[in-house]
Coordinates of C-alpha atoms in Angstrom, one line a residue:
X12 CA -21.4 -18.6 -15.4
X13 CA -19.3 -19.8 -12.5
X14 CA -16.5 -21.6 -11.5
X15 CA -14.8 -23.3 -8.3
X16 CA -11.0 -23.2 -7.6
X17 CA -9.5 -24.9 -4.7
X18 CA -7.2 -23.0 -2.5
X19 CA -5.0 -24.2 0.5
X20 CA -7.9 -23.0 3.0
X21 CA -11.4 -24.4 0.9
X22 CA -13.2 -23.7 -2.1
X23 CA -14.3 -20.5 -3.4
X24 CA -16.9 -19.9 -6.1
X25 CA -16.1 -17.3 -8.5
X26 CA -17.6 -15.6 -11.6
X27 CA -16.9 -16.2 -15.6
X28 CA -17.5 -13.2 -18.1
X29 CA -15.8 -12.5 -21.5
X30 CA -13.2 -15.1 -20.9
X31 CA -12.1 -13.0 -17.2
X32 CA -12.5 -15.2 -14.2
X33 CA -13.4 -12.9 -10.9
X34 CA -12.9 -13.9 -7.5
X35 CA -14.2 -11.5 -4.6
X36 CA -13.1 -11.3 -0.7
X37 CA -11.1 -13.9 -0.5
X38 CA -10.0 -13.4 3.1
X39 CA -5.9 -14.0 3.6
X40 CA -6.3 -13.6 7.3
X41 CA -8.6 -14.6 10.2
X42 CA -10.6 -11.4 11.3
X43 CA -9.3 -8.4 13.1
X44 CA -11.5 -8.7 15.9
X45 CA -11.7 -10.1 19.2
X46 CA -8.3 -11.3 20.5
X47 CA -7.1 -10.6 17.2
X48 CA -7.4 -7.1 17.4
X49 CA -5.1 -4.8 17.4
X50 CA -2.8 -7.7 16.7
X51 CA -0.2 -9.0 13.9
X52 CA -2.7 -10.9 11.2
X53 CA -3.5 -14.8 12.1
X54 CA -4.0 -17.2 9.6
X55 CA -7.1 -18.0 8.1
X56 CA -9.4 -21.0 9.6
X57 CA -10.4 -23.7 6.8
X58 CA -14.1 -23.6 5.6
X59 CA -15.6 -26.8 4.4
X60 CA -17.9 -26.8 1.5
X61 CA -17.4 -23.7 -1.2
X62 CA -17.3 -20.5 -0.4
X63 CA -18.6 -17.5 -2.8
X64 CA -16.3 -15.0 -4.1
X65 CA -19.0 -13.0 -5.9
X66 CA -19.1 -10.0 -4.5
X67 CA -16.6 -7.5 -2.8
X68 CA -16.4 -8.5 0.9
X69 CA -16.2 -6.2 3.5
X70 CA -13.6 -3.1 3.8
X71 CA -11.2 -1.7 6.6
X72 CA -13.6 0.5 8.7
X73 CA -12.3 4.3 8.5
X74 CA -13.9 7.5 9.3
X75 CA -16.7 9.4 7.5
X76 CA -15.2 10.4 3.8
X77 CA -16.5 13.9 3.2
X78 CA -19.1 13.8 0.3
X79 CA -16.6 16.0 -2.1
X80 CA -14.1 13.8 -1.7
X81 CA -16.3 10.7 -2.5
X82 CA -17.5 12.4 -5.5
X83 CA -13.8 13.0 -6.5
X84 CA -12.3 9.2 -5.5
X85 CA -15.6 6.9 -4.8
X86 CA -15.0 3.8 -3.0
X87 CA -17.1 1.4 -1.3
X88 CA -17.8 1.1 2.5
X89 CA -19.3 -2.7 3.3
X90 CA -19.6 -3.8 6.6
X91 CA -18.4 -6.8 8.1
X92 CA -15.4 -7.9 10.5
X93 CA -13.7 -10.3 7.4
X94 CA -12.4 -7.4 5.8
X95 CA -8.4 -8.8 5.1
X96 CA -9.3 -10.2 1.9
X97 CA -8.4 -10.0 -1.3
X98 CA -10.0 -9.9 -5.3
X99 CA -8.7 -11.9 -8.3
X100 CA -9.1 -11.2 -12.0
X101 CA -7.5 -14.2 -13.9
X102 CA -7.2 -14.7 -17.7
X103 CA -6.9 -18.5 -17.5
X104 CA -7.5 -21.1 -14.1
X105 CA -5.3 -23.7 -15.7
X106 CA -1.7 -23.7 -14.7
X107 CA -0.3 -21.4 -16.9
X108 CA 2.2 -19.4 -15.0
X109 CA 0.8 -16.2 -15.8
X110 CA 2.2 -12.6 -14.5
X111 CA 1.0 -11.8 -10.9
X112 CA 0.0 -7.9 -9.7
X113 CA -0.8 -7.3 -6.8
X114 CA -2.5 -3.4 -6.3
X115 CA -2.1 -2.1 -2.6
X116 CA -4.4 0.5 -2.8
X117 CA -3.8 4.2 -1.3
X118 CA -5.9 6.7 1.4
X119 CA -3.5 8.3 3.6
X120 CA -3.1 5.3 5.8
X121 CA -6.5 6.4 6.8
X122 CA -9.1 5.6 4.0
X123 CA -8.2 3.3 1.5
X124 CA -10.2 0.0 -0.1
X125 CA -9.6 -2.8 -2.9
X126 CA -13.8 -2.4 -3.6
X127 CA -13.4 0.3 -5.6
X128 CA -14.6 0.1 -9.7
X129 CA -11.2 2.3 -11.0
X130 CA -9.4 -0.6 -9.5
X131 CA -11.3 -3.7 -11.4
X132 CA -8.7 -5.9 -12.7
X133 CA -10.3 -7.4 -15.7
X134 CA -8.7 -5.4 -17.9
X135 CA -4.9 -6.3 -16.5
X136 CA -6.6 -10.3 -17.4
X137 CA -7.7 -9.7 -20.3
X138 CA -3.7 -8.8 -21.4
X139 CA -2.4 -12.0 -20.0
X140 CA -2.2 -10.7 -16.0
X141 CA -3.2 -12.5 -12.9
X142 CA -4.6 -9.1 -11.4
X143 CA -4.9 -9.0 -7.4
X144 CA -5.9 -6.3 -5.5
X145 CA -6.2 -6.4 -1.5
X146 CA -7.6 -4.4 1.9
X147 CA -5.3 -3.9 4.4
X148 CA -5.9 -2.6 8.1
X149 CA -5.9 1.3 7.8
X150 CA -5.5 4.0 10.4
X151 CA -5.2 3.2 14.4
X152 CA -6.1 -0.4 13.6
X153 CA -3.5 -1.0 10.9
X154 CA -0.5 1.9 12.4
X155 CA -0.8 2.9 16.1
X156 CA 2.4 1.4 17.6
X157 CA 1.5 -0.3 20.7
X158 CA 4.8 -1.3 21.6
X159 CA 7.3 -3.6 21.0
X160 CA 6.6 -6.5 18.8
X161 CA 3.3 -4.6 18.0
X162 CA 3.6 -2.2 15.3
X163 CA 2.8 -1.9 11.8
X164 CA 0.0 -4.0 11.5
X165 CA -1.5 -2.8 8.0
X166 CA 2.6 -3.6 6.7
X167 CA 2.0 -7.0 8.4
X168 CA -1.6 -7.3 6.4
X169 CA -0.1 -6.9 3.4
X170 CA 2.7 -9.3 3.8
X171 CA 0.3 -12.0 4.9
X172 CA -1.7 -11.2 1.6
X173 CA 1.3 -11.4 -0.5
X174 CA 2.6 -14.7 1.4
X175 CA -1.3 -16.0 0.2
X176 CA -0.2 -15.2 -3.4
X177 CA 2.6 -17.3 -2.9
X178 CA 0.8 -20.6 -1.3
X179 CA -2.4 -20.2 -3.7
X180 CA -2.0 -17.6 -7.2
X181 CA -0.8 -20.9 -9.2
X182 CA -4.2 -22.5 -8.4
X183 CA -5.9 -19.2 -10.3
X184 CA -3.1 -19.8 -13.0
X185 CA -0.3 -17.4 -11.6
X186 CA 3.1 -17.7 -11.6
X187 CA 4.2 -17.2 -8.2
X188 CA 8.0 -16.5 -9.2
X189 CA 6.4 -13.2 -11.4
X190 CA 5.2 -11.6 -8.9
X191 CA 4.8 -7.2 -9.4
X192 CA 3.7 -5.0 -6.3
X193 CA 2.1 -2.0 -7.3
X194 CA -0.2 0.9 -5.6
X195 CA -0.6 4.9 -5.3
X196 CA 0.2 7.1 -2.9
X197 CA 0.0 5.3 0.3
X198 CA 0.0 2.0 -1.3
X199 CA 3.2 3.5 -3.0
X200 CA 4.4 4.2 0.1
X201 CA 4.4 0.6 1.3
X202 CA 5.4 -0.4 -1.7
X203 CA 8.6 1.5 -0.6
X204 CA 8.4 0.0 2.7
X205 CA 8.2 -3.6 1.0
X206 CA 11.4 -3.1 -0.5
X207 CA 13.0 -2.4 2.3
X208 CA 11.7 -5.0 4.7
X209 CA 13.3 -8.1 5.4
X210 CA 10.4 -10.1 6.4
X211 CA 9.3 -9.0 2.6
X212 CA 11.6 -10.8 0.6
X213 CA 11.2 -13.2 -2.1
X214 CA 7.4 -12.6 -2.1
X215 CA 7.5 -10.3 -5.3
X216 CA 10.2 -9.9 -8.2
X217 CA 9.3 -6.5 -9.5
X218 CA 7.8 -2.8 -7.8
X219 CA 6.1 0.3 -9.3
X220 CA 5.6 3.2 -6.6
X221 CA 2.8 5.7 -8.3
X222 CA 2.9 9.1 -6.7
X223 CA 4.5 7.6 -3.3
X224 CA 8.0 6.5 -2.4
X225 CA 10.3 5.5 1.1
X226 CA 9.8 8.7 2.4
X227 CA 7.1 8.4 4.9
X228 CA 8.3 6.5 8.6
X229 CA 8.0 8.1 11.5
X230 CA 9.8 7.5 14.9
X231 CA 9.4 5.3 17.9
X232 CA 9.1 8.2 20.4
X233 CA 6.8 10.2 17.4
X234 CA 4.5 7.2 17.5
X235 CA 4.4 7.2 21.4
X236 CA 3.3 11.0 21.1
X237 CA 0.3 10.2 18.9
X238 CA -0.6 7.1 20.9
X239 CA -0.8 9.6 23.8
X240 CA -3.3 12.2 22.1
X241 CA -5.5 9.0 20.8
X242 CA -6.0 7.8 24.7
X243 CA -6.6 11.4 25.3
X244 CA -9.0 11.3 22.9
X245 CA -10.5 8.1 24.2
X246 CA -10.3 8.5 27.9
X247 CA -8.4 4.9 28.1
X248 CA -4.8 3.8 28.8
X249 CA -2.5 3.9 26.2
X250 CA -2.6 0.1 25.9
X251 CA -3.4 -2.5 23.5
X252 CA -5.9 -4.2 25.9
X253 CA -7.6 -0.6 26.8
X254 CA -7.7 0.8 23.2
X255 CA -8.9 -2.6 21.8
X256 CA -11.6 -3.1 24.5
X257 CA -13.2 0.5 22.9
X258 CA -15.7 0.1 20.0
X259 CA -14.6 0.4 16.3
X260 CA -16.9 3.3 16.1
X261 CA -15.7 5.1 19.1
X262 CA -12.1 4.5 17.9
X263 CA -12.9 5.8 14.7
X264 CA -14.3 9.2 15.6
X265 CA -11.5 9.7 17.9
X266 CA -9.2 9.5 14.9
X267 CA -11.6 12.1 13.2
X268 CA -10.9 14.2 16.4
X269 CA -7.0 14.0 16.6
X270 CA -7.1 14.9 12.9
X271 CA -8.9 17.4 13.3
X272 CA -6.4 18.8 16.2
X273 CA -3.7 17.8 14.2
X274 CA -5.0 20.3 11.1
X275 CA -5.9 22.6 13.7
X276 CA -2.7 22.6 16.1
X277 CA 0.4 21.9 14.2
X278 CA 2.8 22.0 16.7
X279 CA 6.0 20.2 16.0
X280 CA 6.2 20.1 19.8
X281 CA 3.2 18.4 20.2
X282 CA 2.9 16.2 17.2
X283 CA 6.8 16.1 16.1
X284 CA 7.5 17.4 12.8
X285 CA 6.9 14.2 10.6
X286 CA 3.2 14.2 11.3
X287 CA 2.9 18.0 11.0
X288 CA 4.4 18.1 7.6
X289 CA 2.7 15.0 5.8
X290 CA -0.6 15.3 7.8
X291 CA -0.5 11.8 8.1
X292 CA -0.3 10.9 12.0
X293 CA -0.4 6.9 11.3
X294 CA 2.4 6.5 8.7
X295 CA 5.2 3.6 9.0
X296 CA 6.9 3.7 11.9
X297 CA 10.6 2.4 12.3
X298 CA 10.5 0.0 15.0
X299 CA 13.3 -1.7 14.8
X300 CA 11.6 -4.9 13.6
X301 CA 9.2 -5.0 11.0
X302 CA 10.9 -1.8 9.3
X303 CA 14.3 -2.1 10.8
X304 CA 15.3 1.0 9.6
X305 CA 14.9 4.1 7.1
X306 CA 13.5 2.6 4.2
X307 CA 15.8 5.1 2.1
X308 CA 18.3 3.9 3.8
X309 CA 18.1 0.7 3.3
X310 CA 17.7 0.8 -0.8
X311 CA 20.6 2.8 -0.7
X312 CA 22.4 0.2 0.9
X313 CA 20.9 -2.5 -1.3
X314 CA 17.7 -3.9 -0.1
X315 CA 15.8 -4.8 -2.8
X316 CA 18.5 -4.7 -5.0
X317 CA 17.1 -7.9 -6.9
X318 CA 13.9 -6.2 -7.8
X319 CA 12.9 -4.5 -11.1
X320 CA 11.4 -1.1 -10.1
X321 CA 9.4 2.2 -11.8
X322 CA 8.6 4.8 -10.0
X323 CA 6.9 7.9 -11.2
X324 CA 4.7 11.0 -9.9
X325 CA 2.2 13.1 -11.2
X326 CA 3.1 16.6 -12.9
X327 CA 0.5 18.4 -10.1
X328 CA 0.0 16.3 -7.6
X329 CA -1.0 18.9 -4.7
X330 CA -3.3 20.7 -7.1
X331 CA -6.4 18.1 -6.0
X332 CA -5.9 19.5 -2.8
X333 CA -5.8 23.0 -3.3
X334 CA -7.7 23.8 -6.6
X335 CA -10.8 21.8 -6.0
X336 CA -11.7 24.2 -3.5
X337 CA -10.9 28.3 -3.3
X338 CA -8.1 27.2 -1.4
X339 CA -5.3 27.7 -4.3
X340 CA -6.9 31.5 -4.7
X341 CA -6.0 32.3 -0.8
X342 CA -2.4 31.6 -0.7
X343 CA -1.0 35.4 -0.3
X344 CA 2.9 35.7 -1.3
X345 CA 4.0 36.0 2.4
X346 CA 2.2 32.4 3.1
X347 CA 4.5 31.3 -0.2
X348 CA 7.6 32.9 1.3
X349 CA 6.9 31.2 4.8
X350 CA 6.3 27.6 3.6
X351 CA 9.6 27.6 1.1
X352 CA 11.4 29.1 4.2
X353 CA 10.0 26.0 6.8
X354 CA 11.0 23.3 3.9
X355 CA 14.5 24.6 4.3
X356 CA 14.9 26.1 0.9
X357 CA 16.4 29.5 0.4
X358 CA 13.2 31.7 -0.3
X359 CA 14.1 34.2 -3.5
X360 CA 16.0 31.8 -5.6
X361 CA 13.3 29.3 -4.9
X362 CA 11.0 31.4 -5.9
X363 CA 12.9 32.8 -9.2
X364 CA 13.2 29.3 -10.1
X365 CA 9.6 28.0 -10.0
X366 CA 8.5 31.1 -11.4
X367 CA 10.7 30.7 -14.0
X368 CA 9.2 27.2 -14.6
X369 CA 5.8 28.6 -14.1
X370 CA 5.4 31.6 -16.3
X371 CA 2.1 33.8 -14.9
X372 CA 1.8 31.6 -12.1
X373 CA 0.0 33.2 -9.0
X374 CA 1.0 32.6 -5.1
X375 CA -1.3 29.6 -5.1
X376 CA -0.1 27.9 -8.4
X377 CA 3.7 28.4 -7.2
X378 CA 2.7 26.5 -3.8
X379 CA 1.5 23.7 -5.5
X380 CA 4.0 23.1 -7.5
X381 CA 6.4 23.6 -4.5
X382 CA 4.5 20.9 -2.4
X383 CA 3.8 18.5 -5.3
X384 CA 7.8 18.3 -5.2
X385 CA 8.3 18.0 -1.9
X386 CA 5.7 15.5 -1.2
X387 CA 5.9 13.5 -4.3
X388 CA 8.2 14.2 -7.2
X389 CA 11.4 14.3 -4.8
X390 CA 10.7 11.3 -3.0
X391 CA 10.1 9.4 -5.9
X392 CA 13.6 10.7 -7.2
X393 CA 15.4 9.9 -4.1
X394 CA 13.8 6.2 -4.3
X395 CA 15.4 5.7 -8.5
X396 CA 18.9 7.4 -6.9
X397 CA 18.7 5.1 -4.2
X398 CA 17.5 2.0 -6.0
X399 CA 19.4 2.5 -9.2
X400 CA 22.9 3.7 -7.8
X401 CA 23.7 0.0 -6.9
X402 CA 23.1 -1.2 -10.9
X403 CA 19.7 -2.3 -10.6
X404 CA 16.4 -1.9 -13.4
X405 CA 15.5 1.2 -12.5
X406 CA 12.4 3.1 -14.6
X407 CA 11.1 6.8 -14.0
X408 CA 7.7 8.3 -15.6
X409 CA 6.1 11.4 -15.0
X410 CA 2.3 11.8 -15.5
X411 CA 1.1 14.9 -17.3
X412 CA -1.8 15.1 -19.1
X413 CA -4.1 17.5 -17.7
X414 CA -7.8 17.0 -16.6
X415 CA -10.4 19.4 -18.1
X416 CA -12.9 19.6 -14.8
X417 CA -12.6 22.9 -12.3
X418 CA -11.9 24.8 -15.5
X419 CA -8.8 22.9 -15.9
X420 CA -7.7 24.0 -13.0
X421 CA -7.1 20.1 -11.9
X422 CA -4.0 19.9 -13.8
X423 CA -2.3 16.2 -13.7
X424 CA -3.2 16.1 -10.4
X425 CA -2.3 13.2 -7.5
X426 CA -4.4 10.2 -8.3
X427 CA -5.5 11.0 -12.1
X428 CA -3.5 8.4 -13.4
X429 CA -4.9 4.9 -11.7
X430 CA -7.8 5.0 -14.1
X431 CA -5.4 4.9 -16.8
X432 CA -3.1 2.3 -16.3
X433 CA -6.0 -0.2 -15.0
X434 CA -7.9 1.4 -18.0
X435 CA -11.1 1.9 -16.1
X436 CA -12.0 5.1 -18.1
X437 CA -15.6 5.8 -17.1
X438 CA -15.9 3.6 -13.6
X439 CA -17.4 6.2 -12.4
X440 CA -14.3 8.6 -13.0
X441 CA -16.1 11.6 -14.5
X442 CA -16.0 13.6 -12.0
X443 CA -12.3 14.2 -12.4
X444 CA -11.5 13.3 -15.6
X445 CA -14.6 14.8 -17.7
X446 CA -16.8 13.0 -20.1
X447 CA -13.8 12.2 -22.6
X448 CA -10.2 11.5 -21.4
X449 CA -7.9 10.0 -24.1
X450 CA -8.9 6.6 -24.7
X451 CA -5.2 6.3 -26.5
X452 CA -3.2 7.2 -22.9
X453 CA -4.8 4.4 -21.3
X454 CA -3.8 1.7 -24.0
X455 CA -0.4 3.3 -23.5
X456 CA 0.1 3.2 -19.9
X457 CA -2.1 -0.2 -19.8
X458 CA 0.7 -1.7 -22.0
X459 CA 3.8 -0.1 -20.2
X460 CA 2.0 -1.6 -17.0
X461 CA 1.5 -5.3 -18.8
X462 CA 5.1 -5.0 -20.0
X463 CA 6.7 -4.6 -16.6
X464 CA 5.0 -6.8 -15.1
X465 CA 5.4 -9.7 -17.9
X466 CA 9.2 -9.2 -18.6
X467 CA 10.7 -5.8 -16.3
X468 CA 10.8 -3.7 -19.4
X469 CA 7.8 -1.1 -19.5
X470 CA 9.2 0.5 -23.2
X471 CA 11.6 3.0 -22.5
X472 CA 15.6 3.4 -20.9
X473 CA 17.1 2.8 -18.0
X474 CA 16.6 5.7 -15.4
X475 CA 20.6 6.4 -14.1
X476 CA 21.6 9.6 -12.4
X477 CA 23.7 11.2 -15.6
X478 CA 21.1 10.8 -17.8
X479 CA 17.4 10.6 -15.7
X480 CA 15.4 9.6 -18.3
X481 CA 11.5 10.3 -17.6
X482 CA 8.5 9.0 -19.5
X483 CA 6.5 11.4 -19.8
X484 CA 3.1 10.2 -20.5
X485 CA 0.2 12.9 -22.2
X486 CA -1.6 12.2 -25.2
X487 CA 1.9 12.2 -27.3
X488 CA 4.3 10.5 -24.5
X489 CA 7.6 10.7 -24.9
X490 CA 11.5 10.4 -22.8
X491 CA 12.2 13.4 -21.3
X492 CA 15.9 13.8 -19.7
X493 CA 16.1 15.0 -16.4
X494 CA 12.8 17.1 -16.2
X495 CA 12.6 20.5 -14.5
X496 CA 16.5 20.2 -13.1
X497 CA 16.8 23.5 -11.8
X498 CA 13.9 22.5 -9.3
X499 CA 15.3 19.3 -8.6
X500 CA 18.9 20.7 -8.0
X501 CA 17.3 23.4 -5.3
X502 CA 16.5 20.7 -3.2
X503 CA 19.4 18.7 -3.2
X504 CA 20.4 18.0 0.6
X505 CA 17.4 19.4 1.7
X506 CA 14.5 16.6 0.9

């Protein structure tokens, strides 16, 4: 069965199944190409007649995924130039005022797609949401800074997708004054850039940041560098009219090249340290403008004072990056020693303290738990200090249930936990969550989800910085008060 809903720019067809309308690739901005490329998003041209919204339109182009990795975290690749577009899973087309989300999805700033099945929204409808889930330009296209008045282009994307909710959710029976941003990792990590941004406000109410916080900006003269290496890489000028006159494919293995310098040169010097300590050579970049400063900064000082906000990470994060390969296994105890020395913390009281934590642990289990708080758990602390220190709804979780594949050697590891709260269980998530994760922890963190988003309440107290209480969410969840403090003091004035 189908059905036709009128928004500002045409008609659009959707799709009607167990009481769940679907809308796909919606576009909320003209195409990236041509004399848009490489270019703050345009408005989208009217279309007479009715569009279909069927099927997933096409996605942000992005280099080769390695097959492991697609086997870990599948997503779709489409082709097609009208990839800023959105998806829509509503409960009810009349004009009932429902709860809007809006998922930013993650990938490093690099990867990163709406089409993906963990992220089907039907589920989020059927409990009474307005689910919407969006692309957004990713790597060189989306971040390389080109200059003033030219920067931050996948930040601008998702703006212009969020200022479409605003002009057109009602007509899908959303309430555009309920409006909650949500994503993972990088899609956290703009999520901590949306609170921050001027240009952002008043287009959502409430936040959750899921294994990503405000951490992650980098510097005008940073950005300059890694325009420089990507013209290198391209035999160009390092301009917007000579990058943008090169092919998408040609851009795109260049990227794969100056990533693959980047992992294989880590000079500060070169790269600047940002970049050499995330990986991540196209994050945010504070330009004045669009980001007008620090995100932390920012919070601290109030922006986004007005919006509800949980924040959470996973338990162990970096293990997806180190265990699913004999990578965790080659860390000796002077490589341990070296990377707690370059994070700036002092080396043997680190190291009784996580070992302390982490009875039996090897060299390799010690590391990861080491980067999964400096990458993840501390940012996301820093964000509730930050947001919650001016009196604002501040929530914390931590994410802890432990998957079963590698011979458990997975743990709760960065991304494990999006299947759970859109309750997507077996979308293809086998591969890293076995043939029977707990049913029960998804209807938790489902709910939790639904409640924040319906009235700013997910369940449990206020996160404050006596008291810092966590959800902890496993098969039996429960508040934990200021989990692992020992670790967390260590690295107080240090990340």
């Amino acid at each position: 069965m189908n059905t036709v809903v009128k928004t500002r720019y045409g008609e659009v067809r959707g799709s009607v199944a167990d009481g769940v309308s679907t809308f796909k690739g919606i576009p909320y901005a003209a195409p990236p190409f041509g004399a848009n490329r490489l270019r703050p998003p345009q408005p989208v041209a009217p279309w007479s007649g009715v569009r279909d919204a069927l099927t997933y339109g096409p996605t942000p182009p992005k280099p080769p995924i390695p097959p492991e990795v697609l086997a870990l975290l599948p997503e779709l690749t489409i082709s097609g130039e009208d990839y800023l577009n959105l998806n829509i899973w509503s409960p009810d087309l009349e004009p009932a005022r429902r709860p809007v989300m809006v998922w930013i999805p993650g990938g490093m700033f690099e990867y990163g797609t709406a089409a993906t099945a963990w992220y089907d929204g039907s589920r989020f409808a059927r409990d009474g949401i307005v689910c919407v889930t969006i692309n957004y330009r990713v790597g060189a296209e989306g971040f390389l800074y080109l200059g003033e008045g030219n920067a931050n282009r996948g930040l601008l994307d998702q703006l212009a997708a969020l200022q479409w909710v605003q002009e057109n959710i009602a007509a899908f029976g959303g309430d555009p004054g309920n409006v909650t941003i949500f994503g993972e990792s990088a899609g956290a990590m703009s999520v901590g850039m949306l609170l921050s941004m001027p240009r952002a406000e008043g287009l959502f109410h409430r936040a959750i940041a899921q294994s990503g916080a405000a951490h992650n900006v980098i510097s005008v003269a940073i950005a300059r560098r890694v325009r420089r290496r990507l013209a290198e890489k391209l035999g160009v000028e390092a301009t917007r009219e000579a990058i943008a006159a090169v092919p998408v494919d040609d851009l795109l293995a260049a990227q794969a090249e100056l990533k693959a310098d980047l992992i294989a040169n880590p000079d500060p010097e070169r790269w600047g340290a940002e970049v050499v300590t995330t990986l991540l050579p196209w994050q945010p970049v504070v330009d004045g403008d669009v980001i007008p400063a620090p995100p932390l900064d920012r919070i601290a000082s109030g922006a986004g004072a007005g919006i509800d906000l949980m924040v959470g990470s996973n338990t162990d994060e970096h293990r997806l990056f180190l265990a699913t390969s004999d990578a965790i296994d080659q860390v000796t105890a002077e490589a341990l020693a070296g990377a707690v020395a370059a994070y700036g913390l002092p080396v043997e009281a680190t190291l009784t303290a996580y070992r302390a934590a982490h009875p039996g642990a090897s060299a390799g289990d010690l590391l990861a738990a080491i980067q999964t708080d400096w990458y993840w758990r501390i940012p996301a602390l820093r964000l509730a200090d930050a947001h919650a220190r001016g009196g604002s709804a501040t929530y914390m979780y931590e994410f802890a249930w432990r998957s079963p594949q590698f011979n458990g050697r997975l743990g709760a590891c960065h991304s494990l936990e999006i299947a759970f709260v859109f309750d997507t269980l077996g979308n293809g998530t086998e591969p890293l969550f076995g043939t029977n994760p707990p049913q029960q922890l998804a209807d938790t963190m489902h709910a939790a989800w639904v409640a924040f988003a319906t009235r700013g309440d997910p369940g449990w107290p206020k996160y404050d910085l006596n008291r810092r209480a966590t959800m902890r969410f496993d098969t039996t969840s429960e508040v934990v008060d200021d989990p692992r403090s020992a670790e967390r003091a260590l690295w107080e004035g240090v990340r």
